[in-house]
PDB file of C-alpha atoms in Angstrom:
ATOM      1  CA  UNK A  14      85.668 136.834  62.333  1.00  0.00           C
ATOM      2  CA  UNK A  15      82.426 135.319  63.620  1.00  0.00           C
ATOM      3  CA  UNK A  16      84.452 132.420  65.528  1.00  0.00           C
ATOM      4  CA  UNK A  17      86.035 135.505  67.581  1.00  0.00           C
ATOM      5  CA  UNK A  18      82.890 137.325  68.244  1.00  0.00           C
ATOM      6  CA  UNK A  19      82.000 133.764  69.542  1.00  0.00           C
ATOM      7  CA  UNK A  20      84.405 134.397  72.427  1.00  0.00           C
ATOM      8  CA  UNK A  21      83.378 138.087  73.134  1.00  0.00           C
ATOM      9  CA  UNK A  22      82.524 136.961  76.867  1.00  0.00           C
ATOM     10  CA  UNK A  23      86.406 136.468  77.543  1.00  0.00           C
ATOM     11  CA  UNK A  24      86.884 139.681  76.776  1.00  0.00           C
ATOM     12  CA  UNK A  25      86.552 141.762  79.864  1.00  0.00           C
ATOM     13  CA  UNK A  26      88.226 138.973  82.140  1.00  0.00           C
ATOM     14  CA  UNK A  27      91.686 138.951  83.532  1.00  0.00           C
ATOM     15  CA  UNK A  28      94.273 136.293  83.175  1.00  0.00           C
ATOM     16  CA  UNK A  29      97.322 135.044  84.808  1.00  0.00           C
ATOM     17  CA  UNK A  30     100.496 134.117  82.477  1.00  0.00           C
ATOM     18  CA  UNK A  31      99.256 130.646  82.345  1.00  0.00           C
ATOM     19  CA  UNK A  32      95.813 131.674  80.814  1.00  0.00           C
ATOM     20  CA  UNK A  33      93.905 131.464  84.278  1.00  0.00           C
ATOM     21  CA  UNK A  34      91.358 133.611  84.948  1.00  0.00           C
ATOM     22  CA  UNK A  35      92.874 135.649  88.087  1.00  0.00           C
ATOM     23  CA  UNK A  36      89.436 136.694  89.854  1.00  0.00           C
ATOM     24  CA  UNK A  37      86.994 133.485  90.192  1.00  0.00           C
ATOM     25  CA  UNK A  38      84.365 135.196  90.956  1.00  0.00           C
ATOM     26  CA  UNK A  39      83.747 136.835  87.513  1.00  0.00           C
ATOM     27  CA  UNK A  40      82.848 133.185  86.264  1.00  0.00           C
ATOM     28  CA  UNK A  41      79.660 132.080  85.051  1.00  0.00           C
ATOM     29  CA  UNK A  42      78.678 129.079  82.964  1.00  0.00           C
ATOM     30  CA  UNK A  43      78.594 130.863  80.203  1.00  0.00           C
ATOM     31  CA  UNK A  44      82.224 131.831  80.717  1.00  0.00           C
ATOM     32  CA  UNK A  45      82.826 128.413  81.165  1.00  0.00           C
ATOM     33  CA  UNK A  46      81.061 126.874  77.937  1.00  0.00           C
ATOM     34  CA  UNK A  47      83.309 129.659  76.084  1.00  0.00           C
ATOM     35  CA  UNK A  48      86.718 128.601  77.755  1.00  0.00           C
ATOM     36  CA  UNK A  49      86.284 124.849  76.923  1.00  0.00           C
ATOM     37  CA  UNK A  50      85.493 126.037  73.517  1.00  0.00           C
ATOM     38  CA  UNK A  51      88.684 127.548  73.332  1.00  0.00           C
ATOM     39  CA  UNK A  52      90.212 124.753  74.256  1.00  0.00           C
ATOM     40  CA  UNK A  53      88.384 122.676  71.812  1.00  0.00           C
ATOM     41  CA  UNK A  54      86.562 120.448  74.180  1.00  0.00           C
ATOM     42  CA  UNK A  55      82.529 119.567  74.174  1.00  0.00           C
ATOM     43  CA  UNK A  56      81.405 120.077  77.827  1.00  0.00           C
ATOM     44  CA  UNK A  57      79.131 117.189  78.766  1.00  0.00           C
ATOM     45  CA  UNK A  58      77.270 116.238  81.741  1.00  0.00           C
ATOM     46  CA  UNK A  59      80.045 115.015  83.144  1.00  0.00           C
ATOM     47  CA  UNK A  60      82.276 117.649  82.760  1.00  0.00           C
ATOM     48  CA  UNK A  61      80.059 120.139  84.398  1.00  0.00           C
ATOM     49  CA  UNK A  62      80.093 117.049  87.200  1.00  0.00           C
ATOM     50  CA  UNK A  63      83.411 117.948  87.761  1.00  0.00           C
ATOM     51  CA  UNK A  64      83.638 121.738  86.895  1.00  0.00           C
ATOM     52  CA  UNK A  65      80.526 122.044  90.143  1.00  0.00           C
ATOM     53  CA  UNK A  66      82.456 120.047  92.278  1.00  0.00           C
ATOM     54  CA  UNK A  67      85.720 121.968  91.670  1.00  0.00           C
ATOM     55  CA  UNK A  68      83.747 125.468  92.324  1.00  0.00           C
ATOM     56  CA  UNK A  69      82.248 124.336  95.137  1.00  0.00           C
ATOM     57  CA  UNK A  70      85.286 122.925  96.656  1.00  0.00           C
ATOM     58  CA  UNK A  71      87.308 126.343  95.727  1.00  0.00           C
ATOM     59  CA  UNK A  72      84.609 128.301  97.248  1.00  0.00           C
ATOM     60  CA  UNK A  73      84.802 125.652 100.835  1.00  0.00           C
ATOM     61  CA  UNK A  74      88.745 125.536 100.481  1.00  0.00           C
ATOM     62  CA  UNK A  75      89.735 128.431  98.812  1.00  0.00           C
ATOM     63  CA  UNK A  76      91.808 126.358  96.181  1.00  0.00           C
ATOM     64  CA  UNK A  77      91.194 123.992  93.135  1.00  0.00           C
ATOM     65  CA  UNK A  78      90.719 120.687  94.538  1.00  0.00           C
ATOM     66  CA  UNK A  79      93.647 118.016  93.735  1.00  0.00           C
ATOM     67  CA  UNK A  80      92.495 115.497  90.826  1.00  0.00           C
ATOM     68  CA  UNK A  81      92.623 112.792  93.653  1.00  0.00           C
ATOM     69  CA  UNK A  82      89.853 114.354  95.247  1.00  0.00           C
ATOM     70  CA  UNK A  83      87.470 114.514  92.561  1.00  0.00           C
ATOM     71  CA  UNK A  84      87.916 111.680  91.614  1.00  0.00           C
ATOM     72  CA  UNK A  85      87.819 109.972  95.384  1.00  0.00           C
ATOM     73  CA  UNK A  86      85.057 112.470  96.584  1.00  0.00           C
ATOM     74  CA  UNK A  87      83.797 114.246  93.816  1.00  0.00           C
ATOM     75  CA  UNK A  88      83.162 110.300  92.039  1.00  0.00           C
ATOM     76  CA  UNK A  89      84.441 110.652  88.584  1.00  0.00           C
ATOM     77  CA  UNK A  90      87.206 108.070  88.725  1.00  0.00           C
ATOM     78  CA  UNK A  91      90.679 108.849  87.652  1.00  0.00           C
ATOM     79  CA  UNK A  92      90.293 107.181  84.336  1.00  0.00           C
ATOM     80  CA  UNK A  93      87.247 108.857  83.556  1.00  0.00           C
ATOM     81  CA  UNK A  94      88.861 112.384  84.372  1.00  0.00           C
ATOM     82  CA  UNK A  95      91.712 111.846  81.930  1.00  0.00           C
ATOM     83  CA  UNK A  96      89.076 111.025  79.231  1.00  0.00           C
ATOM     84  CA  UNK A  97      87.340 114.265  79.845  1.00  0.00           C
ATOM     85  CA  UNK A  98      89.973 116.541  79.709  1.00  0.00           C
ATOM     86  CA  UNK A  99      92.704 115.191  78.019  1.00  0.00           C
ATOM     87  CA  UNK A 100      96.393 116.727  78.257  1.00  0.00           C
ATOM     88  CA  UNK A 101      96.539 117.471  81.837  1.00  0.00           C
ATOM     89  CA  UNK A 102      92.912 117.122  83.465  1.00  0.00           C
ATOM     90  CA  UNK A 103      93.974 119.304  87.202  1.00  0.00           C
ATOM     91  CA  UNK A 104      94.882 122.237  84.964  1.00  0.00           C
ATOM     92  CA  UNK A 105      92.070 122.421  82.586  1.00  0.00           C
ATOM     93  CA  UNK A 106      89.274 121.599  84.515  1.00  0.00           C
ATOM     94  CA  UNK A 107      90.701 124.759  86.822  1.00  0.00           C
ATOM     95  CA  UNK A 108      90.779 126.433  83.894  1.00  0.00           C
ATOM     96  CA  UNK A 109      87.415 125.677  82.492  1.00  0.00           C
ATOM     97  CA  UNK A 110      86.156 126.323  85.910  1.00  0.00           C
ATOM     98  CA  UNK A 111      88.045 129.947  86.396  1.00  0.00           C
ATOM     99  CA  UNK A 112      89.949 128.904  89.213  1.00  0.00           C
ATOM    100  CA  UNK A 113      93.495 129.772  89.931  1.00  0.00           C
ATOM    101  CA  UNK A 114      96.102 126.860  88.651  1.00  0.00           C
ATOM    102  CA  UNK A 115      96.224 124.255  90.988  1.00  0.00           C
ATOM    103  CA  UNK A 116      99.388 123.792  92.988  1.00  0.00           C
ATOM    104  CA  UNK A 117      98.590 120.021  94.429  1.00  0.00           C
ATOM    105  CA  UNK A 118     101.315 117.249  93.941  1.00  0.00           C
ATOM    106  CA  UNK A 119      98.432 114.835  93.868  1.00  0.00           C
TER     107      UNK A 119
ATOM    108  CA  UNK B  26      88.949 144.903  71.560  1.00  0.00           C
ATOM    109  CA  UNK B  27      90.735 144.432  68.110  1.00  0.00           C
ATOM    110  CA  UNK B  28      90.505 141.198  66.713  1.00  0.00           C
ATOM    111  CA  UNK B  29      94.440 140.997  67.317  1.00  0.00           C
ATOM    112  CA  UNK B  30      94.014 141.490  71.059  1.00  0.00           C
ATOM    113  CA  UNK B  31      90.944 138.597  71.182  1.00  0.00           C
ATOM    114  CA  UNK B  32      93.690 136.361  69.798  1.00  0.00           C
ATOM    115  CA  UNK B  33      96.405 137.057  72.194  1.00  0.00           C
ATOM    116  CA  UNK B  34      93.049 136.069  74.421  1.00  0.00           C
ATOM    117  CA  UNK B  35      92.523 133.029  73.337  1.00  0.00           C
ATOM    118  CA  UNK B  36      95.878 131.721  72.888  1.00  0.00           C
ATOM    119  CA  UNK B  37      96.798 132.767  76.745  1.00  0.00           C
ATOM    120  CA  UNK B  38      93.773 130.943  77.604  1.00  0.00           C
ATOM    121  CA  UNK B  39      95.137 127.896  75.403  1.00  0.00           C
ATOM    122  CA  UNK B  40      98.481 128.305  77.467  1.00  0.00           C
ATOM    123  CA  UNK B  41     100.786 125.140  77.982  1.00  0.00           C
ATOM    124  CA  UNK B  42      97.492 123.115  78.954  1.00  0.00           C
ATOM    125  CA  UNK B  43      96.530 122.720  75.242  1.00  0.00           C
ATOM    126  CA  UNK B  44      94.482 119.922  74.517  1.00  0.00           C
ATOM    127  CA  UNK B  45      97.416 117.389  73.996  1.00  0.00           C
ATOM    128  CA  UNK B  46      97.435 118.464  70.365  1.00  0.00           C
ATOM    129  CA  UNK B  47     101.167 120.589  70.592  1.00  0.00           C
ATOM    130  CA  UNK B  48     104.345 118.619  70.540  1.00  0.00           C
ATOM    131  CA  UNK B  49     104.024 115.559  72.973  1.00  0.00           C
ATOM    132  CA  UNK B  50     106.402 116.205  76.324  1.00  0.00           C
ATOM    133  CA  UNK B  51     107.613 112.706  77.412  1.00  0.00           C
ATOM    134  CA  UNK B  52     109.265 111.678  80.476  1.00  0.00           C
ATOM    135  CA  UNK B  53     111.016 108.410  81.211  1.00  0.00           C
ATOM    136  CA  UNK B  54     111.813 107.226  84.601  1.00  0.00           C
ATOM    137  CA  UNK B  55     113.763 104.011  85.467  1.00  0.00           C
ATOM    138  CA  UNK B  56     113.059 102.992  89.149  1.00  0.00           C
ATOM    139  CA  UNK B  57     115.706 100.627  90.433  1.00  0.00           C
ATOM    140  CA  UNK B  58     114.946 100.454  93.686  1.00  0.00           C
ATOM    141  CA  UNK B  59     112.427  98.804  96.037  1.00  0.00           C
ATOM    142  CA  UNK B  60     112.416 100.646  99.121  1.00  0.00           C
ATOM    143  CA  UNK B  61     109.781 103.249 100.266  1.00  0.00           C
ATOM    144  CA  UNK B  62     111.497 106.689  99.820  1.00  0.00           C
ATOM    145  CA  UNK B  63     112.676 105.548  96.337  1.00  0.00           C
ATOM    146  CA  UNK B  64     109.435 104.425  95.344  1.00  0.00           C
ATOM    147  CA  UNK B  65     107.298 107.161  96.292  1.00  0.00           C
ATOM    148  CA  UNK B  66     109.195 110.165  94.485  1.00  0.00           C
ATOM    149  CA  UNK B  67     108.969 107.507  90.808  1.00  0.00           C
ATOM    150  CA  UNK B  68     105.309 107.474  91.858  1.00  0.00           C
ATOM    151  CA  UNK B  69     104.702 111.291  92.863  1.00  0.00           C
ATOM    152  CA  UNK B  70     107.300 112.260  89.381  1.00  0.00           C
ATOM    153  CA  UNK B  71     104.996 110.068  86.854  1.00  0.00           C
ATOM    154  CA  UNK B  72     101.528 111.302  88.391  1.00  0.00           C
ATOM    155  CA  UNK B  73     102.509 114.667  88.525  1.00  0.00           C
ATOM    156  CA  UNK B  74     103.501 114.124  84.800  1.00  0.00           C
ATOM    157  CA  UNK B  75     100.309 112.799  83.944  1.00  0.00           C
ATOM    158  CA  UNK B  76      98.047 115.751  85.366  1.00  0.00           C
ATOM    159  CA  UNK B  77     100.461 118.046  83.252  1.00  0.00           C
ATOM    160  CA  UNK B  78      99.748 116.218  80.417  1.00  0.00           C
ATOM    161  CA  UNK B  79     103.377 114.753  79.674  1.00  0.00           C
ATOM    162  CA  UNK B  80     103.623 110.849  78.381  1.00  0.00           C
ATOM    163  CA  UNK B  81     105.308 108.815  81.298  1.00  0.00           C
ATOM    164  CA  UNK B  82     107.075 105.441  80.818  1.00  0.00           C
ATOM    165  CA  UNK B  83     108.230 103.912  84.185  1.00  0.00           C
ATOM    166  CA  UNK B  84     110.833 100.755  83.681  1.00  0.00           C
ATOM    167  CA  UNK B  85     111.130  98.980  86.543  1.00  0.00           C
ATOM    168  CA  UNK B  86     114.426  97.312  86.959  1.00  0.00           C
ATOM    169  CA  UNK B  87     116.086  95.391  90.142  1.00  0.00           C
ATOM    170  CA  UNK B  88     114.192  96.080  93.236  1.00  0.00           C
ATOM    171  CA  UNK B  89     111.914  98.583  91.245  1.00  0.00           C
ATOM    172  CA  UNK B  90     109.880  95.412  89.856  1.00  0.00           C
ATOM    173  CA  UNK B  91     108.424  95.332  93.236  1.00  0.00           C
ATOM    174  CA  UNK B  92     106.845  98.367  92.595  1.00  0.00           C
ATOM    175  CA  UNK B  93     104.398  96.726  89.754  1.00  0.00           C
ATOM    176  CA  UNK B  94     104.700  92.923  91.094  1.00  0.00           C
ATOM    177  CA  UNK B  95     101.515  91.984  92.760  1.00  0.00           C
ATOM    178  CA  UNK B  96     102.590  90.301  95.608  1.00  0.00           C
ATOM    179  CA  UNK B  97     105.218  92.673  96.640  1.00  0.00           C
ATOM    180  CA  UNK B  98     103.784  95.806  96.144  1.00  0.00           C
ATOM    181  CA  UNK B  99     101.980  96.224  99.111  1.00  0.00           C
ATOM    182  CA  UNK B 100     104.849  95.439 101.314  1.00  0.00           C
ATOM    183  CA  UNK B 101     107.028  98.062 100.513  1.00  0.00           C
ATOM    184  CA  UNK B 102     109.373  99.043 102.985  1.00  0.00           C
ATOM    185  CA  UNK B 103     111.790 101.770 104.474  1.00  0.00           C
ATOM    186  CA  UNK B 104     115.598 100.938 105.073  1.00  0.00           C
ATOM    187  CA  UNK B 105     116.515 101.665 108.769  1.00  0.00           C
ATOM    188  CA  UNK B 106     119.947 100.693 107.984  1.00  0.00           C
ATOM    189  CA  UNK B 107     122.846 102.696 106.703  1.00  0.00           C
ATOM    190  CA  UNK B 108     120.758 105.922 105.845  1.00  0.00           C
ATOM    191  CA  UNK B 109     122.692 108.784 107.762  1.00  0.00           C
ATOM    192  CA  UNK B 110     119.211 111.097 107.462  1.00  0.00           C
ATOM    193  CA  UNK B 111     117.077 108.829 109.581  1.00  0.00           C
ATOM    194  CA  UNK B 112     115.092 110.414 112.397  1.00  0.00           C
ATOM    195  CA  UNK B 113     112.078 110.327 113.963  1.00  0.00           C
ATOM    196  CA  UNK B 114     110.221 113.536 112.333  1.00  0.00           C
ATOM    197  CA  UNK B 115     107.697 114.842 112.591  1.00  0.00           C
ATOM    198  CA  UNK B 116     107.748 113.223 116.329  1.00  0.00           C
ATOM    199  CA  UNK B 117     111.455 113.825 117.435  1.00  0.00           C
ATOM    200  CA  UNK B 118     113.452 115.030 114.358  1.00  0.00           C
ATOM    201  CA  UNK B 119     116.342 115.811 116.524  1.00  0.00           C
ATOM    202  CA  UNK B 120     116.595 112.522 117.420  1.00  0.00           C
ATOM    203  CA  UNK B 121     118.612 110.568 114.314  1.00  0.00           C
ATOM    204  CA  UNK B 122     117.989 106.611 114.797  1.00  0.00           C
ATOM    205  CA  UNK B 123     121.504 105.264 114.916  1.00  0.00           C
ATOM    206  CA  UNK B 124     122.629 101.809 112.202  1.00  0.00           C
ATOM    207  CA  UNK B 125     122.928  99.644 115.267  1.00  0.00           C
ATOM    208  CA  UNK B 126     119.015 101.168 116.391  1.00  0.00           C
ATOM    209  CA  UNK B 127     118.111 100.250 113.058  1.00  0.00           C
ATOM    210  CA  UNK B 128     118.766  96.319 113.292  1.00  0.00           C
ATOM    211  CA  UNK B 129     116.565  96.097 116.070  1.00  0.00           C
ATOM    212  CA  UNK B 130     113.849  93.402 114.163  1.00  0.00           C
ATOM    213  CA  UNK B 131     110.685  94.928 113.741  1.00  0.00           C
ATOM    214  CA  UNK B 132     112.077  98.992 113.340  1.00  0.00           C
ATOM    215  CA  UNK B 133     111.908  98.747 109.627  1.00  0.00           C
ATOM    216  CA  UNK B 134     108.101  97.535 110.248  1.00  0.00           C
ATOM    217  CA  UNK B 135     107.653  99.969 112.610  1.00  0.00           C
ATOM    218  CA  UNK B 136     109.171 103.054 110.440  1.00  0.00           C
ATOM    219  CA  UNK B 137     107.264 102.178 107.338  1.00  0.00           C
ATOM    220  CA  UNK B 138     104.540 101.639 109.684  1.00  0.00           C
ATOM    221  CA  UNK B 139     104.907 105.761 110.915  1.00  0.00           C
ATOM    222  CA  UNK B 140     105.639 107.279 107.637  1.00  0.00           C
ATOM    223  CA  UNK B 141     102.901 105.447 105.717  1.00  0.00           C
ATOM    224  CA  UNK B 142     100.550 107.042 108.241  1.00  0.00           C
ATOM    225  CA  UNK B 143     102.500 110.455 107.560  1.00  0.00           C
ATOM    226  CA  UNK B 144     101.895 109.899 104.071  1.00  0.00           C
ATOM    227  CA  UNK B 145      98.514 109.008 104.077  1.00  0.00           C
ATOM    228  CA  UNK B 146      98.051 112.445 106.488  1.00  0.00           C
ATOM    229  CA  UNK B 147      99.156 114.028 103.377  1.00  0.00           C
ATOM    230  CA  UNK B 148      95.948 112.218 101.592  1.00  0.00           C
ATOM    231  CA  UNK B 149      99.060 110.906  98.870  1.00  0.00           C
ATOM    232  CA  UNK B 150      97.589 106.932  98.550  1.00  0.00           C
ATOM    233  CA  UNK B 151      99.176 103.388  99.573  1.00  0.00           C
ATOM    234  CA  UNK B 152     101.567 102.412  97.069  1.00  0.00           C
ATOM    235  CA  UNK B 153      99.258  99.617  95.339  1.00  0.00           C
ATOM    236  CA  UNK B 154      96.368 102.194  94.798  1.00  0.00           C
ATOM    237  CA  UNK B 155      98.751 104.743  93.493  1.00  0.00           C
ATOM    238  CA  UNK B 156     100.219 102.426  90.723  1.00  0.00           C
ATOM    239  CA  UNK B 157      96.676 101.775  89.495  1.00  0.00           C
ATOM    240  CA  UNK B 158      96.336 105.440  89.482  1.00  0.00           C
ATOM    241  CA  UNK B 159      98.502 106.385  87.908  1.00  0.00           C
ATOM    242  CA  UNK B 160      97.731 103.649  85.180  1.00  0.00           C
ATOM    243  CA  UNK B 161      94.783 104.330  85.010  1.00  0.00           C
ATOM    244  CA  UNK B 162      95.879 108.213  84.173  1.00  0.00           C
ATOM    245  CA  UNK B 163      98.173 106.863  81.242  1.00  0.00           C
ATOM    246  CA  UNK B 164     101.488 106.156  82.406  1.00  0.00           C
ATOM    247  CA  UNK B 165     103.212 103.047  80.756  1.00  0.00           C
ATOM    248  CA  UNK B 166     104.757 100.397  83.226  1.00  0.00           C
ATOM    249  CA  UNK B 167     107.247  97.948  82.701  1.00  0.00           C
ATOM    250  CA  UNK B 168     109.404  95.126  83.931  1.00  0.00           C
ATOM    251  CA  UNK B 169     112.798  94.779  82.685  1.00  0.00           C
ATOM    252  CA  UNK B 170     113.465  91.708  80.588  1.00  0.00           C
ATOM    253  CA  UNK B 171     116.733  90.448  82.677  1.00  0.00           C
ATOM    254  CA  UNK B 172     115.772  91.240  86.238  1.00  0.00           C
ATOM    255  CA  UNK B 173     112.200  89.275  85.414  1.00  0.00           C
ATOM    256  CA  UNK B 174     114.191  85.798  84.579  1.00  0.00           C
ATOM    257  CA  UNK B 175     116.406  86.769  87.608  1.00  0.00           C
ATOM    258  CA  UNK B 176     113.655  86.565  90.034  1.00  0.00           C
ATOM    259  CA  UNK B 177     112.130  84.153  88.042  1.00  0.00           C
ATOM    260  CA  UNK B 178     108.828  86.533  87.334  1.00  0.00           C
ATOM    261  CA  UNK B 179     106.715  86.377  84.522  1.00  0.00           C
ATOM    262  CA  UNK B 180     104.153  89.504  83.000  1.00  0.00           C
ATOM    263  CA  UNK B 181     101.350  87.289  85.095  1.00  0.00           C
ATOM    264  CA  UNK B 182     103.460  88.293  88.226  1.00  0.00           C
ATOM    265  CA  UNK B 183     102.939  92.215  87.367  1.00  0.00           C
ATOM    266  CA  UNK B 184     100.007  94.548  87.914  1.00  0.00           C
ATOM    267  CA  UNK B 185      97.432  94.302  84.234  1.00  0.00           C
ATOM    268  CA  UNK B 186      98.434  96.263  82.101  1.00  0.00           C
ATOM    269  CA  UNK B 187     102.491  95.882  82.676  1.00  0.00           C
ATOM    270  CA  UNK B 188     104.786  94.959  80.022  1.00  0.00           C
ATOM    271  CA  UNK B 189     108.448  93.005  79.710  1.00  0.00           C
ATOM    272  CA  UNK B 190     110.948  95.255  77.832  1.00  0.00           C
ATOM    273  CA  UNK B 191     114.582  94.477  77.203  1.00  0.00           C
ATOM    274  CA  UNK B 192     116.907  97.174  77.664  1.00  0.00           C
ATOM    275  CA  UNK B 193     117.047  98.132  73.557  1.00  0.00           C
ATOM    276  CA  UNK B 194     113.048  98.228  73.622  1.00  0.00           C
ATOM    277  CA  UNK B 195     113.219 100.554  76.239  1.00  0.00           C
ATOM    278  CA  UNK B 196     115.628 102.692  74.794  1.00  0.00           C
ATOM    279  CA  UNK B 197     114.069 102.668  71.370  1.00  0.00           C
ATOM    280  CA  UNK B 198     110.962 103.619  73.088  1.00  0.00           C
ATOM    281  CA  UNK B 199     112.334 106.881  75.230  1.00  0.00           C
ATOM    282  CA  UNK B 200     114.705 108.279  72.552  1.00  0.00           C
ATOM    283  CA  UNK B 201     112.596 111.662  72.656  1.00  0.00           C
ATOM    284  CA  UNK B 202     112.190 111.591  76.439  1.00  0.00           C
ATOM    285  CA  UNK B 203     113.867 113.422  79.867  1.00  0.00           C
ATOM    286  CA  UNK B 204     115.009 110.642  81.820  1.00  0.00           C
ATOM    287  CA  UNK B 205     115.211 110.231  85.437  1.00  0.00           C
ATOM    288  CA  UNK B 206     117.111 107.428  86.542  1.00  0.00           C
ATOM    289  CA  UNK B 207     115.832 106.352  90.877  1.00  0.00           C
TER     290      UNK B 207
END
């Protein structure tokens, strides 16, 4: 019971089939912290290196950057970003970051 | 919000990009050929894999080695020969090159020449970067035992962290994986 009261700040959010959270701009850190929880992963420094650059580049773009591009201008190299979010590193740092699933072949 | 509904929460938030921890997907894709177009989709299949967190072994067999041999790899190029598709898009796509066209010397050059600048428009990288990448994201490379003492290649001829197989290996190795033969 208390790990679900844990997770009380995902409960007003929407979410798309996938489990992505359909209206970014409802995201705070703190819904953040909580998703990676979910999904079982610690956020570090360097996560939140990537989750900023992500936001940012959704708010410039309008769409989750491609993994190529965090690593190649974000700077976390490609090695690095499969480390951090293991099983699939464009989808859960979109997820983590409450952006839309990304749609990039790259 | 009943404790029921939090869960249905949290397991759509889990969703099919789980932490790795669910049954392992696996794909395994045998790349036979050495020419551009043939290369790039093994390349684009196996990285798109990887950011969906599905294993990828890539054998590399016949022209494929190229793909992971040092010294060939950045020299890939497109066949202006014999491919009935072959036009000039983006510039002139209504204008196909004709076989003869094609045996002018230097039009292969020239074509990879075009489409690797198309490509890179596309921000997709040159074909020795994207090996490494997608290496360095997890996928497994290797060089099939026979073509290897064809060409008279050893695993020092491949890009680190490529691997000889022989065609049982290989099969032992992908019995629970979707394979794509190209």
């Amino acid at each position: 019971m208390t790990k679900v009261a844990d997770f009380s700040i995902l409960e007003t959010l929407d979410y798309d089939d996938d489990g992505f959270m359909t209206d970014a701009s409802a995201w705070t850190p703190e819904i953040g912290e909580a998703i990676a929880t979910v999904l079982e992963i610690g956020l570090t420094e360097r996560h939140w290196a990537v989750i900023d650059f992500a936001r940012k580049e959704f708010v410039e773009n309008g769409e989750a950057p491609t993994l190529r591009k965090i690593s190649k201008v974000g700077g976390v190299p490609m090695k690095e970003l499969y480390d951090l979010f293991p099983g699939g590193p464009a989808k859960i740092a979109a997820k983590i970051a409450g952006l839309p699933k990304p749609t990039g072949c790259i | 919000m009943t404790t029921a509904e939090m869960t249905n929460v949290l397991e759509k938030i889990k969703g099919n990009a789980s932490n790795g921890k669910k049954a392992a997907q696996k794909l395994a894709i045998v790349a036979s050929k050495g020419s551009l177009d043939m290369v790039y989709p093994v390349l684009i299949l196996a990285n798109g894999a990887r950011m969906s967190g599905i294993d990828v072994d890539i054998f590399c067999t016949f022209w494929g080695v190229d793909l992971i041999t040092k010294k060939k790899m950045g020299k890939i190029n497109i066949a202006t020969v014999g491919n009935p598709a072959f036009s000039m898009a983006p510039y002139a796509g209504w204008f196909k090159i004709p076989t003869w066209m094609g045996m002018i010397p230097g039009m292969s050059k020239i074509a990879t020449w075009m489409m690797e600048r198309e490509i890179a428009k596309l921000d997709f990288p040159p074909i020795p970067e994207f090996v490494q990448m997608i290496i360095d994201a997890g996928a497994k490379v290797y060089g099939c035992q026979m073509t290897m003492d064809m060409m008279g290649l050893t695993v020092d001829d491949l890009v680190d962290g490529a691997e000889v197989l022989g065609v049982m290996e290989m099969l032992e190795l992908t019995k629970d994986s979707n394979l794509i033969f190209i």
